[in-house]
Amino acid sequence: MKRQIDTTLESISKQLNVSISTVSRVLNGKSKKYRISKKTTDLILKTAQQLDYIPNQLARGLRLKMTNTIGLIIPDIANPFFAKIASLIEKSARDNGFSVIVSDSEEKTEVEISSLQTLTSRKIDGIIISPVGGQSKHLASIKNRNIPIVTIDRQCLDLELPFVGSDNFKGAFTAVNYLVKNGHTRIAIIQGIKNTSVNIDRVNGYIEALKENSISIDKRLIVGENFGEGNGYVEASLLLNIEKRPTAIFATGNLISLGALRAIYEKKLRIPEDISIISFDDQPYSSYLATPMTTVAQPNHEIASIAFRLLMDCIETNKTMEPYKILLPTKFIIRDSVAKITTH
Amino acid sequence: MKRQIDTTLESISKQLNVSISTVSRVLNGKSKKYRISKKTTDLILKTAQQLDYIPNQLARGLRLKMTNTIGLIIPDIANPFFAKIASLIEKSARDNGFSVIVSDSEEKTEVEISSLQTLTSRKIDGIIISPVGGQSKHLASIKNRNIPIVTIDRQCLDLELPFVGSDNFKGAFTAVNYLVKNGHTRIAIIQGIKNTSVNIDRVNGYIEALKENSISIDKRLIVGENFGEGNGYVEASLLLNIEKRPTAIFATGNLISLGALRAIYEKKLRIPEDISIISFDDQPYSSYLATPMTTVAQPNHEIASIAFRLLMDCIETNKTMEPYKILLPTKFIIRDSVAKITTH
DNA sequence: TATAGTTGCACAATCGTTTGCGCAATTATA
DNA sequence: TATAATTGCGCAAACGATTGTGCAACTATA
């Protein structure tokens, strides 16, 4: 079955016996600039409509070196935190006449590298990425090609790139400090991927809160290795089994806390009577959990909209990007998952 | 700041004093077919590598009429049901060398129409869409242009298009029948968007289950108008206020049930003692809710992978699509949100 | 030593746009 | 009635790739 031939500038031009350029100019609204008569203009407009002309953006992009497309690379589209951000960015993009090619890096550097490759081969005008972390040569290469790029959620540590994200240090500090103020001293943290900036900042916030309250750091309580549900489950299970069980768990991500819940309930423990928990990332369901969960909410709207604006600025001005680092405040939402412990 | 010049076939060809075609053929692995000597081949390969050549997919796409890109249009990327599907489809696509342009239609036909336009202007090779419903002229137009398209989750009612989704009728029937078997007779349903196939099927499943159990249909118990959290909240609030309150609520989507929970807890009611609830869409958190929720789980993995395979088949064979309708079974997951009612 | 076959590559058209420049025809000015 | 200015539009190059065809030079065959 043959694909039927699309309407092109040429087909319109032939039908009307005018040149392709004239058609192009009219359809781009440049009639006055190029002094195309009203008669011709109207005629072209009408037939374009009739023939249902849709410009070929490949040809346009090739000629114009501009595709009105951006790339979005995130580590896990299904993670509600990223899903929300993706949806917000897509909307901003759409409102500005941009399409977005989404790519899930699955927390793997190789995937990130190859996605970056396909994106540049597709001549996207800019990239928003939450990098996997670790290596950054491939990001440096993007920067060198002068492709506008902004990082979100996770910063690139050894490369100056514009960044928009939460103040993870403060967010974690506040949460852990709250636990301490409620009498907790044995507080565990289940971390995400170790060499990501988010994780480093959250762990540091945890450590600093303990230090400031003169609580010694117990390395056995700093566990975990990725942001998945499975990690939360495994680590929480282990934590609940150690001799002197922690009285509180600080989960550094929404999937981690879900896994922790699974472990906790599997052991028939109660929250917060038997164990307290605080999670990073507030979710729509957080209030409706068996024990409404105390969380550190991230400003996803702001992250998405600022990141997009930064990118647009750079695309439009075509300047080399200022490596802004924008840290947005988190919001600490107190619910019922933390017990007040009274020691004596 | 000028964007630096990319490496092209031409720049390589000039550097080596060979023709562009030779470079092209070598880089496409067609050396033997076109009898390019090993010496030339190796040389070209090497310099391409050195110069970090990345093919321009716009040019390729223009010439080849094939972009290795598909479009994905869904009504709400942030809805975890769609987020999961999007992530699965993106992965399949990536594994097959395809990129995906994602577009959120926000449940609005106009947005859907314009997204379809941009997608076709970008010359995507195929489309996976969960249509808003209502109109379908724009989808017919896609079909007429012979652009491969498959619908997921929601069928197009007045247009023959391949479809992959859950057996919503049975899913709803099972759920409501379960409520009845547990002694419920006043069962409310909070529906989503009325003219979507998903919704129609779920409501019909509800009605049929009642009929089969000789329970008369009370129209005041069939409420709601979209799949959002707000709708769930509003309708549940109203339902809880009517004189003879229903004993059970069947929420036809995960966000709806979240809104219902908000309404229920706001009124200090208990689940299931005061009111039972069943929700469509199982979610990772469903077991950890204040009352673990009984749900109708949809096979998102299968939906995503089958839809993608269908699309690929069509793209590769370039045949006109068979309008397959694939209905996948749902899974009824019983937890604690339904009370057994004993009347006498 | 002609002729045929093979090897190794280049030419040029094509995909659908955009845009600087040029040029005829028309109108305005002197 | 010449000349100048304006109006209205077409030509052709360029963007970067792919591919059918052609054509030298070289090797093999008779």
XYZ file of C-alpha atoms (C1' of nucleotides) in Angstrom:
748
model
C 0.000 0.000 0.000
C 1.560 3.217 -1.128
C 1.679 6.165 1.148
C -0.144 8.910 -0.560
C 1.795 11.934 -1.675
C 1.757 14.852 0.709
C 0.909 18.333 -0.300
C 4.106 20.351 -0.655
C 4.984 23.865 -1.590
C 5.647 22.531 -5.034
C 2.258 20.961 -5.525
C 0.603 24.189 -4.509
C 2.876 26.235 -6.740
C 2.166 24.024 -9.724
C -1.529 24.181 -9.245
C -1.455 27.955 -9.226
C 1.360 28.553 -11.668
C 3.389 30.555 -9.237
C 6.862 29.835 -7.952
C 7.645 27.768 -4.910
C 9.248 30.753 -3.253
C 6.107 32.776 -3.541
C 4.112 30.040 -1.906
C 6.635 29.723 0.852
C 6.645 33.422 1.555
C 2.913 33.679 1.627
C 2.522 30.734 3.942
C 5.127 32.197 6.245
C 3.198 35.433 6.428
C 5.849 37.373 4.567
C 3.587 38.673 1.860
C 4.210 42.329 2.564
C 7.889 41.973 3.110
C 8.209 40.401 -0.318
C 5.427 42.409 -1.922
C 3.172 39.553 -2.911
C -0.142 40.932 -4.142
C -3.212 40.409 -2.058
C -4.778 38.440 -4.875
C -1.963 35.918 -5.074
C -1.745 35.761 -1.327
C -5.375 34.921 -0.868
C -5.285 32.383 -3.611
C -2.319 30.590 -2.136
C -3.789 30.658 1.339
C -6.998 29.198 0.031
C -5.466 26.338 -1.916
C -3.068 25.518 0.910
C -6.095 25.108 3.076
C -7.950 23.064 0.510
C -5.045 20.730 -0.056
C -4.506 20.480 3.680
C -0.918 21.568 3.435
C 1.270 20.622 6.395
C 4.838 21.901 6.226
C 7.550 19.298 6.347
C 9.486 20.098 9.488
C 12.380 17.939 8.453
C 13.003 20.108 5.437
C 12.392 23.220 7.467
C 14.711 22.104 10.199
C 17.378 21.199 7.739
C 17.251 24.591 6.148
C 16.695 26.658 9.251
C 18.933 24.729 11.625
C 16.184 24.893 14.163
C 13.683 22.182 14.908
C 11.483 23.521 17.677
C 12.152 20.339 19.523
C 13.806 19.747 22.853
C 15.051 16.567 24.436
C 14.177 15.481 27.938
C 16.245 12.791 29.575
C 15.199 11.493 32.955
C 16.197 8.420 34.907
C 12.702 6.978 35.300
C 9.587 8.217 33.618
C 7.355 6.009 35.739
C 8.610 7.550 38.979
C 5.812 9.973 39.841
C 8.291 12.695 40.685
C 9.749 12.627 37.204
C 6.407 11.923 35.576
C 5.077 15.138 37.038
C 8.091 17.093 35.908
C 7.888 15.583 32.451
C 4.268 16.525 32.154
C 4.959 20.088 33.232
C 7.864 20.500 30.862
C 5.910 19.048 27.990
C 3.146 21.514 28.624
C 5.471 24.498 28.710
C 7.109 23.272 25.568
C 3.832 22.796 23.784
C 2.673 26.249 24.794
C 5.803 27.600 23.179
C 5.484 25.646 19.976
C 8.043 23.045 20.911
C 7.826 19.280 20.834
C 9.675 17.135 23.291
C 11.456 13.876 22.718
C 11.473 12.001 25.987
C 14.069 9.463 26.911
C 14.349 7.287 29.977
C 17.965 6.687 30.942
C 17.114 3.901 33.379
C 19.857 5.240 35.628
C 22.428 3.892 33.196
C 25.217 6.020 31.814
C 25.423 4.055 28.556
C 21.763 4.692 27.877
C 22.219 8.340 28.694
C 25.119 8.555 26.285
C 23.278 6.943 23.452
C 20.172 9.018 24.076
C 22.264 12.135 23.935
C 23.617 10.918 20.622
C 20.222 10.336 19.065
C 19.024 13.659 20.364
C 21.865 15.564 18.789
C 21.509 13.614 15.569
C 17.890 14.696 15.573
C 19.058 18.267 15.879
C 17.019 19.150 18.926
C 17.350 22.787 19.935
C 18.089 22.070 23.557
C 18.173 19.486 26.289
C 16.812 19.194 29.784
C 18.388 16.359 31.653
C 18.519 14.816 35.054
C 21.877 13.132 34.658
C 22.639 9.685 35.977
C 25.819 10.960 37.534
C 29.306 9.568 37.573
C 30.748 10.290 34.166
C 30.211 13.571 32.432
C 32.354 13.469 29.320
C 29.281 13.015 27.185
C 27.709 16.079 28.765
C 30.873 18.052 28.216
C 30.685 17.080 24.583
C 27.165 18.472 24.355
C 28.342 21.656 25.967
C 31.188 21.917 23.492
C 28.843 21.548 20.591
C 27.076 24.548 22.026
C 23.806 22.755 22.376
C 21.797 24.496 25.079
C 21.381 22.216 28.049
C 20.069 22.556 31.566
C 20.227 20.002 34.306
C 17.411 19.437 36.739
C 17.100 17.614 40.018
C 20.670 16.369 39.831
C 23.662 18.542 39.194
C 26.673 17.573 37.249
C 29.484 17.761 39.746
C 32.527 18.150 37.570
C 31.058 20.263 34.828
C 29.598 23.738 34.908
C 26.069 23.469 33.639
C 22.971 25.446 34.491
C 20.988 23.670 37.150
C 17.550 23.865 38.717
C 16.610 21.720 41.651
C 15.570 21.545 45.254
C 17.664 22.557 48.181
C 18.180 18.956 49.120
C 20.608 19.675 51.886
C 18.205 21.897 53.754
C 15.307 19.623 53.009
C 17.080 16.653 54.497
C 18.450 18.691 57.355
C 15.010 19.898 58.332
C 13.556 16.424 58.218
C 16.270 14.798 60.267
C 16.422 17.674 62.685
C 12.698 17.234 63.209
C 13.270 13.601 64.033
C 15.921 14.522 66.541
C 13.719 17.159 68.125
C 11.169 14.422 68.566
C 13.623 12.445 70.575
C 15.078 10.174 67.931
C 18.762 9.420 68.062
C 19.036 6.200 66.133
C 17.991 7.456 62.733
C 18.683 5.518 59.584
C 18.851 6.924 56.106
C 18.111 4.892 53.005
C 19.910 6.643 50.235
C 19.601 6.614 46.478
C 22.365 6.465 43.905
C 25.515 7.465 45.706
C 27.255 9.687 43.230
C 24.283 11.823 42.355
C 24.208 15.326 43.698
C 20.697 14.891 45.068
C 21.796 11.968 47.107
C 25.003 13.536 48.325
C 23.164 16.631 49.453
C 20.481 14.669 51.234
C 22.983 12.489 53.013
C 24.985 15.540 53.974
C 21.880 17.207 55.295
C 21.250 14.113 57.367
C 24.792 14.059 58.687
C 24.836 17.747 59.443
C 21.563 17.562 61.348
C 22.943 14.767 63.483
C 26.213 16.572 64.070
C 24.514 19.764 65.029
C 22.599 17.821 67.617
C 25.735 16.070 68.792
C 24.572 12.686 67.697
C 27.342 10.492 66.479
C 27.145 9.088 62.998
C 26.612 5.373 62.763
C 27.688 4.201 59.356
C 25.582 1.089 59.626
C 22.562 3.345 59.532
C 23.542 4.903 56.237
C 22.415 2.351 53.710
C 20.948 1.944 50.243
C 22.164 2.377 46.706
C 19.394 3.477 44.377
C 16.055 5.233 44.231
C 13.954 2.164 43.504
C 11.229 0.519 45.505
C 13.237 -2.652 45.746
C 16.102 -0.842 47.360
C 13.779 0.637 49.949
C 12.362 -2.753 50.709
C 15.656 -4.561 51.042
C 17.367 -1.912 53.100
C 14.441 -1.348 55.391
C 14.152 -5.080 55.944
C 17.782 -5.266 56.920
C 17.536 -2.217 59.146
C 14.600 -3.686 60.990
C 16.586 -6.783 61.719
C 19.671 -5.321 63.308
C 20.131 -5.730 67.039
C 19.436 -2.198 68.115
C 16.883 -1.227 65.542
C 16.716 2.440 64.496
C 13.688 4.302 65.757
C 13.315 6.246 62.557
C 13.988 5.881 58.862
C 14.627 8.750 56.521
C 13.793 7.609 52.997
C 15.423 9.764 50.340
C 12.825 9.181 47.648
C 9.173 8.306 47.145
C 9.823 4.840 45.781
C 12.266 4.084 48.565
C 9.675 4.935 51.166
C 7.152 2.708 49.410
C 9.592 -0.161 49.655
C 10.226 0.663 53.281
C 6.497 0.534 53.942
C 6.379 -2.888 52.397
C 9.152 -4.106 54.684
C 7.631 -2.512 57.750
C 4.163 -3.923 57.253
C 5.542 -7.275 56.319
C 7.106 -7.354 59.760
C 3.809 -6.318 61.289
C 5.298 -3.177 62.704
C 3.277 -0.046 63.248
C 4.086 3.479 62.141
C 4.955 5.512 64.101
C 4.656 3.457 67.296
C 7.301 0.938 66.313
C 9.163 2.937 63.747
C 8.993 6.475 62.460
C 9.513 7.395 58.833
C 9.945 10.511 56.751
C 10.104 10.476 52.992
C 11.471 12.814 50.417
C 8.899 13.727 47.727
C 5.328 14.389 48.646
C 2.784 12.461 46.613
C -0.952 12.770 46.134
C -1.454 9.624 48.176
C 0.855 10.589 51.032
C -1.999 11.734 53.261
C -4.035 8.601 52.729
C -1.464 6.039 53.700
C -2.096 3.776 56.667
C -0.184 6.377 58.566
C -0.256 9.680 56.747
C 3.351 10.318 55.905
C 5.506 13.221 56.909
C 7.360 14.294 53.789
C 9.739 16.761 52.241
C 7.909 18.151 49.248
C 9.813 19.348 46.225
C 8.650 22.293 44.139
C 8.209 20.387 40.886
C 6.227 23.127 39.217
C 8.976 25.620 39.800
C 11.708 23.214 38.836
C 9.995 22.448 35.551
C 9.036 25.975 34.644
C 12.324 27.576 35.582
C 14.327 24.915 33.813
C 12.271 25.412 30.721
C 12.604 29.168 30.851
C 16.322 28.934 31.271
C 16.529 26.675 28.267
C 14.300 28.891 26.142
C 16.336 31.954 27.014
C 19.429 30.236 25.883
C 17.857 28.927 22.704
C 16.389 32.259 21.766
C 19.341 34.470 22.546
C 21.714 31.837 21.229
C 24.172 32.895 23.854
C 26.407 30.526 25.660
C 24.651 29.594 28.854
C 25.360 31.160 32.170
C 25.888 28.286 34.533
C 23.185 29.381 36.916
C 22.631 27.156 39.899
C 19.107 27.574 41.118
C 18.235 25.977 44.433
C 14.550 26.017 45.273
C 13.294 25.597 48.827
C 11.550 22.393 49.781
C 8.505 22.260 51.992
C 8.363 20.150 55.093
C 4.952 18.585 55.510
C 4.266 17.190 58.919
C 1.780 14.352 59.173
C 1.639 11.371 61.466
C 4.525 9.107 60.627
C 6.884 10.399 63.293
C 6.511 9.473 66.929
C 7.583 11.641 69.817
C 10.021 9.637 71.842
C 10.479 10.427 75.467
C 13.574 9.023 77.039
C 14.691 9.510 80.590
C 28.340 32.959 19.973
C 28.316 30.901 16.817
C 27.349 27.319 16.909
C 30.305 25.405 15.695
C 30.051 23.601 12.401
C 29.090 19.957 12.603
C 30.971 17.243 10.883
C 29.123 16.188 7.763
C 29.656 13.710 5.010
C 31.063 16.565 3.018
C 33.653 17.597 5.551
C 34.881 14.033 5.750
C 34.893 13.659 1.996
C 36.885 16.834 1.545
C 39.450 15.868 4.086
C 40.067 12.593 2.316
C 39.502 13.674 -1.261
C 36.816 11.144 -1.886
C 33.257 11.759 -2.906
C 30.396 12.271 -0.523
C 28.682 9.185 -1.825
C 31.632 7.024 -0.975
C 31.646 8.318 2.558
C 27.948 7.745 2.865
C 28.169 4.196 1.631
C 31.026 3.314 3.888
C 29.345 4.750 6.950
C 26.206 2.844 6.106
C 28.153 -0.382 5.927
C 27.624 -0.760 2.221
C 31.277 -1.014 1.312
C 31.023 -4.407 -0.331
C 27.819 -3.734 -2.121
C 29.402 -0.726 -3.755
C 32.882 -2.186 -3.942
C 34.702 0.374 -1.856
C 38.228 -0.820 -1.207
C 39.206 -1.844 2.273
C 41.784 0.905 2.353
C 39.301 3.661 1.634
C 36.776 2.098 3.940
C 39.111 1.996 6.884
C 40.285 5.498 6.254
C 36.765 6.872 6.164
C 35.758 4.950 9.244
C 38.744 6.296 11.099
C 38.267 9.936 10.205
C 34.548 9.746 10.862
C 35.430 8.596 14.314
C 38.064 11.244 14.794
C 35.793 14.028 13.682
C 33.003 12.623 15.834
C 30.606 12.389 12.944
C 26.942 12.235 13.882
C 24.545 11.803 10.968
C 21.949 14.494 10.546
C 18.667 12.702 10.948
C 16.732 15.572 9.451
C 18.534 15.158 6.173
C 18.276 11.408 6.397
C 14.619 11.546 7.208
C 13.955 13.939 4.378
C 15.644 11.694 1.891
C 14.488 8.361 3.283
C 10.972 9.345 4.262
C 11.508 7.564 7.516
C 12.465 9.137 10.801
C 12.634 6.333 13.313
C 10.405 8.387 15.516
C 6.965 7.672 16.858
C 4.469 9.943 18.518
C 2.754 9.146 21.786
C -0.322 11.104 22.730
C -1.865 10.520 26.126
C -4.390 12.489 28.118
C -2.251 12.967 31.222
C 1.398 12.107 31.551
C 1.372 12.682 35.296
C -1.348 10.080 35.856
C 0.652 7.086 37.060
C -1.293 4.753 34.807
C -0.199 6.657 31.719
C 3.234 7.419 33.105
C 3.881 3.723 33.405
C 2.652 3.052 29.909
C 4.702 5.895 28.535
C 7.803 4.586 30.192
C 7.222 1.103 28.820
C 6.580 2.324 25.316
C 9.599 4.557 25.374
C 11.756 1.642 26.387
C 10.443 -0.594 23.632
C 10.969 2.183 21.158
C 14.494 2.843 22.312
C 15.341 -0.833 22.107
C 14.208 -0.733 18.501
C 16.115 2.381 17.571
C 13.135 4.678 17.736
C 12.697 7.951 19.536
C 9.374 9.025 20.913
C 7.802 12.445 20.911
C 5.415 12.595 23.819
C 2.425 14.837 23.931
C -0.097 15.396 26.687
C -3.543 16.116 25.303
C -4.912 17.278 28.635
C -8.172 15.572 27.728
C -8.828 18.298 25.190
C -9.711 17.558 21.604
C -8.175 20.790 20.307
C -4.855 19.901 21.894
C -5.085 16.430 20.464
C -5.742 17.847 17.032
C -2.844 20.221 17.121
C -0.514 17.583 18.519
C -1.475 15.292 15.696
C -0.628 18.111 13.321
C 2.819 18.731 14.724
C 3.502 15.037 14.779
C 2.656 14.592 11.143
C 4.604 17.688 10.214
C 7.549 16.107 11.990
C 7.072 13.051 9.833
C 6.887 10.536 12.615
C 6.629 6.958 11.406
C 3.681 6.062 13.558
C 1.452 7.081 16.404
C 0.239 5.516 19.606
C -2.627 7.420 21.082
C -5.137 7.257 23.846
C -7.740 9.480 22.264
C -9.739 12.022 24.191
C -12.905 10.767 22.602
C -15.809 12.587 21.076
C -14.638 13.743 17.682
C -12.579 11.550 15.428
C -12.279 13.444 12.170
C -8.686 14.270 12.948
C -7.934 10.600 13.546
C -9.641 9.671 10.315
C -7.394 12.144 8.579
C -4.335 10.427 10.014
C -5.673 7.126 8.838
C -6.244 8.529 5.379
C -2.707 9.765 5.183
C -1.758 6.162 5.826
C 0.183 7.001 8.918
C 0.331 3.905 11.094
C -1.617 4.460 14.268
C -2.754 2.347 17.167
C -5.048 3.363 19.963
C -4.536 2.256 23.527
C -6.691 2.301 26.620
C -9.499 4.089 24.833
C -11.003 3.016 21.568
C -12.211 5.261 18.885
C -15.884 4.464 18.612
C -16.751 5.657 15.151
C -13.555 4.780 13.371
C -11.898 1.455 12.768
C -8.463 1.646 14.305
C -6.293 -1.005 15.885
C -6.764 -1.020 19.623
C -5.117 -2.485 22.683
C -6.621 -2.107 26.116
C -8.130 -3.764 29.113
C -11.371 -5.611 29.203
C -12.989 -2.810 31.102
C -16.444 -4.260 31.007
C -15.411 -7.456 32.686
C -13.140 -5.642 35.071
C -15.942 -3.408 36.241
C -18.427 -6.237 36.266
C -16.208 -8.328 38.501
C -15.657 -5.499 40.910
C -19.283 -4.520 41.235
C -20.397 -8.111 41.366
C -17.997 -8.612 44.252
C -19.586 -5.702 46.050
C -23.000 -7.181 45.559
C -21.878 -10.590 46.750
C -20.710 -8.836 49.872
C -24.167 -7.573 50.502
C -24.000 -4.138 48.949
C -27.003 -2.901 47.068
C -26.534 0.825 47.124
C -23.410 1.085 45.046
C -22.289 4.324 43.502
C -19.990 4.684 40.555
C -17.844 7.727 39.979
C -17.149 7.764 36.318
C -14.561 9.447 34.127
C -15.075 11.208 30.836
C -18.414 10.074 29.541
C -17.794 9.560 25.869
C -14.627 7.558 26.227
C -14.801 3.867 25.523
C -13.078 3.013 28.800
C -15.710 4.845 30.719
C -18.609 3.490 28.772
C -17.393 -0.047 29.237
C -16.826 0.394 32.936
C -20.204 1.940 33.481
C -21.810 -0.825 31.453
C -19.984 -3.413 33.499
C -21.349 -1.745 36.580
C -24.884 -1.682 35.238
C -24.747 -5.234 34.020
C -23.495 -6.500 37.363
C -26.356 -4.786 39.107
C -28.894 -6.041 36.615
C -27.658 -9.564 36.836
C -28.188 -9.372 40.545
C -31.592 -7.817 40.121
C -30.628 -4.580 41.692
C -32.337 -1.606 40.187
C -30.235 1.144 38.717
C -30.340 4.405 40.612
C -29.230 7.170 38.314
C -28.317 9.386 41.205
C -25.593 6.938 42.015
C -23.991 7.226 38.603
C -21.975 10.403 38.871
C -18.756 12.061 37.791
C -17.378 13.487 34.608
C -13.641 13.084 34.382
C -10.708 11.027 35.571
C -9.186 13.676 37.813
C -8.658 13.741 41.540
C -10.888 16.760 41.878
C -13.766 14.947 40.277
C -13.367 12.074 42.696
C -13.365 14.456 45.601
C -16.387 16.456 44.566
C -18.533 13.534 43.594
C -17.645 11.470 46.625
C -18.421 14.449 48.851
C -21.823 14.804 47.264
C -22.513 11.085 47.447
C -21.685 11.022 51.114
C -24.188 13.746 51.735
C -27.291 12.297 50.154
C -30.053 11.058 52.423
C -29.594 7.374 51.920
C -25.842 7.225 51.435
C -24.431 4.459 49.244
C -22.583 1.740 51.099
C -19.966 1.401 48.421
C -18.222 3.499 45.829
C -16.731 2.157 42.651
C -14.079 4.601 41.454
C -13.271 4.203 37.781
C -9.712 5.471 37.973
C -6.789 5.822 40.341
C -7.022 9.583 40.645
C -10.747 9.422 41.201
C -10.264 7.053 44.102
C -7.650 9.349 45.564
C -10.141 12.181 45.492
C -12.767 9.933 47.023
C -10.382 9.084 49.830
C -9.916 12.769 50.490
C -13.662 13.277 50.731
C -14.155 10.238 52.902
C -11.465 11.092 55.414
C -12.508 14.699 55.498
C -15.871 13.480 56.728
C -14.150 11.312 59.311
C -15.614 8.186 57.817
C -13.895 4.842 58.013
C -13.179 2.398 55.218
C -14.721 -0.108 55.005
C -16.857 0.188 58.134
C -18.671 3.301 56.997
C -18.136 3.036 53.297
C -16.576 0.492 50.972
C -14.539 1.405 47.929
C -13.025 -0.293 44.933
C -10.778 1.453 42.468
C -9.776 0.810 38.932
C -5.980 0.795 38.410
C -3.757 -0.844 40.934
C -0.880 1.316 42.124
C 2.303 0.608 44.028
C 0.869 2.352 47.056
C -2.524 0.630 46.983
C -1.553 -1.881 49.673
C -0.215 0.735 52.028
C -3.209 2.985 52.197
C -5.001 3.521 55.487
C -7.190 0.723 54.317
C -5.415 -1.357 51.709
C -7.514 -0.906 48.630
C -9.284 -3.523 46.588
C -8.537 -2.728 42.965
C -8.945 -3.763 39.374
C -5.421 -3.952 37.988
C -4.760 -3.305 34.351
C -2.039 -5.132 32.428
C -0.009 -2.075 31.491
C 3.034 -4.049 30.442
C 1.016 -6.021 27.952
C -0.856 -2.999 26.710
C 2.364 -1.143 26.053
C 4.275 -3.975 24.486
C 1.467 -5.234 22.288
C 0.598 -1.758 21.110
C 4.194 -1.142 20.223
C 4.518 -4.434 18.398
C 1.396 -3.752 16.430
C 2.719 -0.374 15.420
C 6.131 -1.730 14.468
C 4.587 -4.450 12.356
C 2.642 -1.894 10.484
C 5.597 0.431 10.047
C 7.875 -2.313 8.853
C 5.537 -4.072 6.484
C 4.106 -0.765 5.360
C 0.771 -2.469 5.014
C -2.466 -0.831 5.843
C -3.306 -1.798 9.387
C -5.637 -4.543 10.320
C -8.025 -3.004 12.783
C -7.269 -5.512 15.506
C -9.125 -5.021 18.753
C -7.153 -6.540 21.555
C -8.847 -6.796 24.920
C -6.588 -7.859 27.737
C -7.946 -9.327 30.981
C -7.777 -7.253 34.132
C -6.884 -8.680 37.514
C -9.100 -8.245 40.504
C -7.045 -7.673 43.622
C -8.920 -8.110 46.850
C -7.684 -6.179 49.845
C -9.525 -4.639 52.749
C -11.585 -1.778 51.435
C -14.831 -3.686 51.043
C -17.005 -4.581 54.013
C -19.248 -7.592 54.170
C -22.726 -6.318 54.839
C -25.226 -8.554 56.511
C -28.827 -7.457 56.211
C -31.855 -9.261 57.513
C 47.062 -7.780 -28.373
C 42.370 -6.912 -28.670
C 38.216 -7.637 -25.927
C 35.582 -8.675 -21.875
C 35.025 -8.427 -17.171
C 36.008 -6.444 -12.779
C 37.354 -3.013 -9.415
C 36.757 1.443 -7.338
C 34.861 5.249 -7.132
C 32.388 10.019 -8.740
C 28.229 12.549 -10.728
C 24.039 14.293 -10.100
C 19.278 14.025 -8.894
C 16.293 14.049 -5.050
C 13.830 14.943 -0.500
C 10.943 20.014 0.873
C 12.137 24.200 2.643
C 13.990 29.264 2.920
C 15.910 33.461 1.154
C 19.195 36.806 -1.287
C 19.151 38.689 -5.489
C 17.539 39.983 -9.975
C 14.442 41.475 -13.388
C 10.333 42.567 -16.040
C 6.242 45.218 -15.940
C 3.818 48.866 -14.123
C 3.287 53.399 -12.113
C 5.058 57.905 -10.736
C 7.943 61.873 -11.617
C 10.121 65.342 -14.438
C 7.856 61.157 -23.383
C 11.878 59.696 -21.237
C 13.571 58.271 -16.790
C 13.072 56.786 -11.998
C 10.802 54.356 -8.620
C 7.874 50.816 -7.288
C 5.345 46.487 -7.614
C 5.240 41.523 -8.064
C 7.324 37.685 -8.446
C 10.875 33.898 -10.136
C 15.765 31.755 -10.078
C 18.829 29.162 -7.874
C 21.670 27.975 -4.033
C 21.742 25.835 0.252
C 20.677 22.571 4.229
C 22.887 17.049 4.595
C 21.914 12.887 3.341
C 21.014 8.497 -0.228
C 21.413 5.934 -4.476
C 21.033 4.687 -9.585
C 24.026 5.106 -13.145
C 28.307 5.884 -15.526
C 32.971 5.585 -16.395
C 37.772 5.231 -16.029
C 41.553 2.065 -14.953
C 42.985 -2.301 -14.242
C 42.949 -7.443 -14.632
C 41.705 -11.617 -16.932
C 40.543 -14.140 -21.019
C 41.049 -15.538 -25.819
